[in-house]
Short mmCIF file of C-alpha atoms in Angstrom, two decimals:
data_model
loop_
_atom_site.label_atom_id
_atom_site.label_comp_id
_atom_site.label_asym_id
_atom_site.label_seq_id
_atom_site.Cartn_x
_atom_site.Cartn_y
_atom_site.Cartn_z
CA MET V 1 162.83 106.52 173.02
CA GLN V 2 161.11 104.65 169.71
CA PHE V 3 157.58 103.59 170.58
CA ASN V 4 157.07 100.16 169.06
CA PHE V 5 153.13 99.47 169.02
CA LYS V 6 152.75 95.90 167.39
CA ALA V 7 149.15 96.41 166.16
CA ARG V 8 148.84 92.41 165.28
CA ASP V 9 150.39 91.65 168.75
CA TRP V 10 148.13 93.75 170.52
CA HIS V 11 145.11 92.32 168.48
CA ASN V 12 145.75 88.60 169.21
CA TRP V 13 146.30 88.97 172.55
CA THR V 14 143.13 90.68 173.43
CA SER V 15 141.22 88.28 171.15
CA VAL V 16 142.86 85.36 173.20
CA ILE V 17 142.26 86.85 176.43
CA LEU V 18 138.28 87.74 175.31
CA ALA V 19 138.13 84.40 174.00
CA ILE V 20 136.56 82.86 177.69
CA PRO V 21 134.59 85.48 178.10
CA LEU V 22 133.12 85.57 174.77
CA LEU V 23 132.00 81.90 174.69
CA ILE V 24 130.22 82.77 178.47
CA VAL V 25 128.55 85.85 177.38
CA GLY V 26 127.51 84.06 174.08
CA LEU V 27 126.16 80.65 175.16
CA THR V 28 124.58 81.88 178.54
CA SER V 29 122.26 84.53 176.11
CA ILE V 30 120.92 81.19 174.84
CA PHE V 31 119.78 80.45 178.23
CA LEU V 32 118.41 83.51 179.11
CA ALA V 33 116.50 83.43 175.79
CA HIS V 34 114.74 80.04 177.02
CA LYS V 35 114.61 80.33 180.68
CA LYS V 36 110.99 80.07 181.18
CA GLU V 37 110.98 77.02 178.64
CA LEU V 38 113.84 75.13 180.46
CA LYS V 39 112.55 76.15 184.04
CA LEU V 40 116.22 77.50 185.01
CA ASN V 41 114.81 79.06 187.84
CA GLU V 42 113.52 76.08 189.75
CA LEU V 43 117.11 74.84 189.92
CA ASP V 44 118.38 76.17 193.42
CA LEU V 45 122.24 76.48 193.12
CA THR V 46 123.00 79.02 195.56
CA SER V 47 125.38 76.62 197.98
CA ALA V 48 127.04 75.28 194.44
CA VAL V 49 128.04 78.91 193.26
CA SER V 50 128.28 80.66 196.60
CA TRP V 51 132.38 80.72 195.78
CA LEU V 52 131.93 83.30 192.92
CA PRO V 53 133.39 86.35 193.80
CA GLY V 54 129.93 88.03 192.94
CA TYR V 55 128.12 86.09 195.13
CA GLY V 56 130.29 86.77 198.31
CA ASN V 57 128.14 86.54 201.99
CA ASN V 58 127.01 90.09 201.69
CA THR V 59 125.16 89.51 198.53
CA ILE V 60 123.51 86.39 199.45
CA THR V 61 122.13 87.93 202.78
CA HIS V 62 121.38 91.01 201.43
CA PRO V 63 117.51 90.87 199.94
CA ARG V 64 116.61 89.96 204.03
CA THR V 65 116.77 93.70 204.65
CA GLU V 66 115.16 94.89 201.59
CA ILE V 67 111.66 95.32 203.01
CA ARG V 68 108.96 95.17 200.21
CA ALA V 69 105.74 94.79 202.60
CA SER V 70 104.34 95.11 206.17
CA LEU V 71 101.44 94.97 208.23
CA MET V 72 100.55 95.80 211.73
CA ASP V 73 98.53 93.06 213.13
CA THR V 74 95.58 93.43 215.61
CA ASP V 75 97.98 91.62 218.43
CA GLY V 76 100.41 94.32 218.31
CA SER V 77 102.98 92.47 216.58
CA GLN V 78 104.20 93.48 213.06
CA TRP V 79 104.55 91.44 209.70
CA ILE V 80 107.75 92.06 207.48
CA GLY V 81 107.81 90.89 203.86
CA THR V 82 111.19 90.77 202.32
CA GLN V 83 112.78 90.06 199.29
CA ALA V 84 113.83 87.02 200.98
CA GLY V 85 111.19 85.75 203.28
CA LEU V 86 108.54 86.67 205.89
CA TYR V 87 109.31 87.69 209.32
CA ARG V 88 107.56 88.55 212.50
CA MET V 89 108.46 91.53 214.66
CA VAL V 90 107.38 90.95 218.42
CA ALA V 91 108.64 93.46 221.04
CA GLY V 92 111.53 94.52 218.79
CA ARG V 93 112.76 91.16 218.35
CA SER V 94 112.27 89.27 214.30
CA GLU V 95 111.19 85.87 214.14
CA ALA V 96 111.61 84.05 210.56
CA ILE V 97 108.60 82.18 209.32
CA LYS V 98 110.30 79.01 208.48
CA GLU V 99 107.55 77.75 206.13
CA LEU V 100 107.83 80.45 203.64
CA GLY V 101 111.62 80.19 202.96
CA ASP V 102 113.16 82.89 201.10
CA ALA V 103 110.29 83.64 199.03
CA PRO V 104 110.17 87.44 198.05
CA VAL V 105 107.31 88.92 199.80
CA ARG V 106 105.00 91.24 197.60
CA ASP V 107 101.56 91.71 199.82
CA LEU V 108 100.28 90.99 202.94
CA VAL V 109 96.79 91.58 204.19
CA ARG V 110 95.02 90.34 207.22
CA ALA V 111 91.41 88.78 206.52
CA PRO V 112 88.67 88.00 209.12
CA TRP V 113 89.50 84.11 208.06
CA GLY V 114 93.30 84.85 208.36
CA LEU V 115 96.49 86.20 207.06
CA VAL V 116 97.26 86.25 203.20
CA VAL V 117 100.49 86.44 201.74
CA ALA V 118 101.39 87.18 198.28
CA THR V 119 104.93 86.23 197.17
CA LYS V 120 106.48 85.22 193.91
CA TYR V 121 106.31 81.83 194.74
CA GLY V 122 102.49 81.58 195.40
CA ILE V 123 99.93 82.94 197.84
CA TRP V 124 100.81 81.45 201.58
CA VAL V 125 97.68 81.57 204.02
CA LEU V 126 97.99 81.30 208.19
CA ASN V 127 94.66 80.23 209.38
CA GLU V 128 93.94 78.39 212.44
CA GLN V 129 95.27 74.97 210.96
CA GLY V 130 98.53 77.05 210.47
CA TRP V 131 100.45 78.10 207.28
CA SER V 132 99.54 76.59 204.04
CA ARG V 133 100.38 77.33 200.17
CA PRO V 134 96.96 77.07 198.63
CA LEU V 135 98.05 78.24 195.30
CA LYS V 136 101.20 78.19 193.10
CA GLY V 137 102.06 81.36 191.18
CA ASP V 138 104.13 84.77 190.85
CA ALA V 139 101.67 86.83 193.06
CA TRP V 140 101.60 90.30 193.15
CA ASN V 141 99.47 92.27 194.94
CA ALA V 142 96.34 91.50 197.97
CA SER V 143 93.70 93.50 198.93
CA LEU V 144 90.69 93.13 201.12
CA GLY V 145 87.13 93.64 200.23
CA GLN V 146 84.19 94.67 202.73
CA ASP V 147 82.62 91.59 202.11
CA GLY V 148 85.82 89.55 203.57
CA GLN V 149 87.05 88.44 200.14
CA VAL V 150 90.51 88.95 199.36
CA ALA V 151 91.80 89.56 195.94
CA VAL V 152 95.33 88.33 194.59
CA SER V 153 96.51 89.40 191.23
CA VAL V 154 98.63 86.49 190.10
CA LYS V 155 100.77 86.45 186.95
CA ASP V 156 99.47 84.78 183.74
CA GLN V 157 96.15 84.03 186.07
CA GLY V 158 94.91 87.23 186.50
CA LEU V 159 92.63 88.36 189.41
CA LEU V 160 92.02 85.39 192.06
CA LEU V 161 89.11 86.00 194.71
CA SER V 162 89.09 83.60 197.80
CA ARG V 163 86.55 83.90 200.68
CA ASP V 164 88.45 81.18 203.11
CA GLY V 165 91.68 81.30 201.94
CA LEU V 166 92.06 77.61 200.62
CA ASP V 167 89.81 78.17 197.31
CA TRP V 168 90.90 80.57 195.18
CA GLN V 169 88.55 81.56 192.02
CA PRO V 170 89.45 84.11 189.11
CA ALA V 171 87.44 87.08 189.15
CA GLU V 172 84.64 86.93 186.61
CA GLY V 173 84.51 89.67 183.91
CA VAL V 174 87.65 91.60 184.73
CA ALA V 175 89.84 90.48 182.35
CA ALA V 176 87.18 90.57 179.59
CA SER V 177 86.15 94.28 180.50
CA LEU V 178 89.18 95.39 179.96
CA ALA V 179 90.07 93.19 176.84
CA ALA V 180 86.63 94.67 175.66
CA LEU V 181 88.00 98.29 175.81
CA PRO V 182 87.57 100.10 172.30
CA PRO V 183 91.69 100.56 170.77
CA THR V 184 91.50 104.00 171.55
CA GLU V 185 91.30 103.77 174.83
CA ALA V 186 93.72 101.38 175.19
CA ILE V 187 97.08 102.50 175.74
CA ALA V 188 99.76 102.01 173.26
CA GLU V 189 103.17 100.88 174.61
CA ARG V 190 105.72 104.04 174.30
CA ILE V 191 108.82 103.39 172.91
CA THR V 192 111.69 105.32 174.31
CA LEU V 193 115.07 105.94 173.38
CA GLY V 194 116.44 103.67 176.31
CA LYS V 195 113.61 101.38 175.23
CA LEU V 196 114.47 101.10 171.19
CA MET V 197 118.24 100.64 172.79
CA ILE V 198 117.08 97.58 174.66
CA ASP V 199 115.09 96.19 172.01
CA LEU V 200 117.65 96.41 169.47
CA HIS V 201 120.06 94.44 171.74
CA THR V 202 117.67 91.76 172.56
CA GLY V 203 116.46 91.68 168.84
CA LYS V 204 112.54 92.09 169.86
CA ALA V 205 113.02 95.67 167.66
CA PHE V 206 113.15 92.78 164.57
CA PHE V 207 111.16 89.70 165.70
CA GLY V 208 108.82 90.85 168.35
CA LYS V 209 108.69 89.70 171.61
CA ASN V 210 107.48 86.10 171.06
CA TRP V 211 110.57 85.33 168.57
CA GLU V 212 113.57 87.23 169.93
CA TRP V 213 114.99 84.40 170.91
CA VAL V 214 115.72 83.64 167.22
CA TRP V 215 118.21 86.80 167.23
CA ILE V 216 119.49 85.89 170.51
CA ASP V 217 120.13 82.30 169.95
CA ILE V 218 121.85 82.77 166.51
CA LEU V 219 124.13 85.76 167.88
CA GLY V 220 124.77 83.67 171.16
CA ALA V 221 125.66 80.46 169.05
CA ILE V 222 127.87 82.70 166.44
CA TRP V 223 129.71 84.69 169.42
CA GLY V 224 130.33 80.62 171.09
CA PHE V 225 131.52 79.63 167.34
CA LEU V 226 133.94 82.25 167.12
CA GLY V 227 134.98 81.78 170.64
CA PHE V 228 135.74 78.30 170.10
CA THR V 229 137.53 78.93 166.88
CA GLY V 230 139.66 81.59 167.44
CA LEU V 231 140.67 79.40 170.78
CA TYR V 232 141.60 76.83 168.45
CA LEU V 233 143.57 78.78 165.84
CA TRP V 234 145.57 80.29 168.50
CA TRP V 235 146.37 76.88 169.88
CA ARG V 236 146.99 75.22 166.97
CA SER V 237 149.98 78.34 166.00
CA GLN V 238 151.52 78.11 169.41
CA THR V 239 151.97 74.31 169.35
CA LYS V 240 153.34 74.75 165.84
CA ARG V 241 156.02 76.97 166.65
CA ARG V 242 156.84 75.25 169.66
CA ASP V 243 157.33 72.04 167.64
CA ALA V 244 159.40 74.29 165.30
CA ALA V 245 161.67 75.23 167.83
CA ARG V 246 162.16 72.06 169.33
CA GLY V 247 162.87 70.50 165.79
CA LYS V 248 165.21 73.50 165.13
CA LEU V 249 166.92 72.84 168.99
CA LEU V 250 167.10 68.88 168.46
CA GLN V 251 168.64 69.51 164.68
CA GLU V 252 171.35 71.88 166.27
CA ALA V 253 172.27 69.53 168.82
CA GLN V 254 173.06 66.83 166.20
CA HIS V 255 174.99 68.84 164.26
CA GLY V 256 177.35 69.98 167.35
CA MET N 1 111.33 67.13 180.78
CA ALA N 2 111.95 70.75 180.07
CA LYS N 3 114.18 70.86 183.31
CA ALA N 4 116.10 67.73 182.61
CA LEU N 5 116.92 69.70 179.44
CA GLY N 6 118.03 72.65 180.74
CA ILE N 7 119.86 70.53 183.35
CA THR N 8 121.35 68.53 180.29
CA LEU N 9 122.15 72.03 178.53
CA ALA N 10 123.40 73.50 181.15
CA ILE N 11 126.42 70.77 181.92
CA LEU N 12 127.30 70.82 178.39
CA PHE N 13 127.95 74.31 178.62
CA LEU N 14 130.13 73.85 181.81
CA LEU N 15 131.74 71.05 179.89
CA SER N 16 132.65 73.15 176.68
CA LEU N 17 133.93 76.28 179.16
CA LEU N 18 136.39 73.82 180.92
CA ILE N 19 137.67 72.29 177.40
CA ALA N 20 137.88 76.24 176.37
CA LEU N 21 139.86 76.85 179.43
CA GLY N 22 142.11 73.46 178.96
CA VAL N 23 142.83 74.63 175.59
CA PHE N 24 144.06 78.10 176.37
CA THR N 25 145.97 76.64 179.30
CA HIS N 26 147.79 74.45 176.91
CA GLY N 27 148.35 76.99 174.36
CA LEU N 28 149.93 78.83 177.06
CA TYR N 29 151.75 76.06 178.00
CA ALA N 30 153.00 75.49 174.41
CA ARG N 31 154.11 79.02 174.33
CA TRP N 32 156.05 79.12 177.43
CA GLN N 33 157.80 75.51 176.29
CA MET N 34 158.55 77.43 172.54
CA GLN N 35 160.12 80.24 174.52
CA ARG N 36 162.15 77.91 176.45
CA TYR N 37 163.45 76.04 173.69
CA LYS N 38 164.39 79.41 171.86
CA ARG N 39 166.52 80.04 174.59
CA LEU N 40 168.43 76.83 174.74
CA ALA N 41 169.30 77.22 171.36
CA PRO N 42 172.78 78.95 170.15
CA PRO N 43 172.61 82.34 169.29
CA VAL N 44 171.97 82.24 165.50
CA ARG N 45 174.78 84.77 163.78
CA ALA N 46 173.61 87.00 161.32
CA PRO N 47 175.34 86.43 157.77
CA GLN N 48 178.18 88.77 157.57
CA LYS N 49 177.94 91.11 154.58
CA PRO N 50 181.07 91.19 152.39
CA ARG N 51 183.24 94.05 153.30
CA GLU N 52 183.97 96.85 151.09
CA ILE N 53 187.57 97.46 150.06
CA SER N 54 188.20 101.11 150.41
CA ARG N 55 190.41 102.13 147.35
CA PRO N 56 192.39 105.09 147.00
CA PRO N 57 191.66 107.85 145.51
CA GLN N 58 192.84 107.50 141.69
#
């Protein structure tokens, strides 16, 4: 038996099959690099993309069972914060809090004036008037002080304090005192092998966090370009060979 | 503004993917057509080598 390995054929076919994934990975990386600027996470496409194999029913409903926070309330009920919404458990039955929707819950605090829920989409408060969201933002952690104040840490806004749940003010001096620490007391970023690999991949190692998009954009565009040109060259060769075969067939038919 | 730009770019991305899929499918179709034309064509006979005339040993 003779093993006839045609390297060029294998190379050509692998390239053609890889062209579409190459395009997807290359072009989507540009979107990932500008996710915040383009506000891509504000567009909800759940129903439009649920047909994709990776987004089966199990995947979409799974976060509901991922519990991230809980609070035993004074009336005996229990609040359960999940990766997809807030639930109240009374006598073993859970009830979804519709106002919060599918917001990922990070923390729960019972203050004298109401319940505070720190979520990815902002701070929610339940008081006598019902549910409200006095502040939008990526809230992480909530804690109750002895004076009845609640402190919530919010991404890009720092530590915020409130005495009534409606008015949230930055905690004065906290960020300034942290920034005023001498450089010797500041913790330097640890670069592990795993982090180095990620930074080499994303371009942070060459351009820094603020400019890594340059690396991503250039490589993504090149990948997209190579995908398109490769596909076009293959398509052109196939149509030319087809035309040649058709011409030859017609010629032979004319000559009898 | 930024959101509209994101949506526009996403639509362009989807369009380019659709075009790429179309080109790929058309390439496969052209290849299938080529093989069909080759099957329909009569087999080409290889040119015969001139026979060597065996000579009796002298």
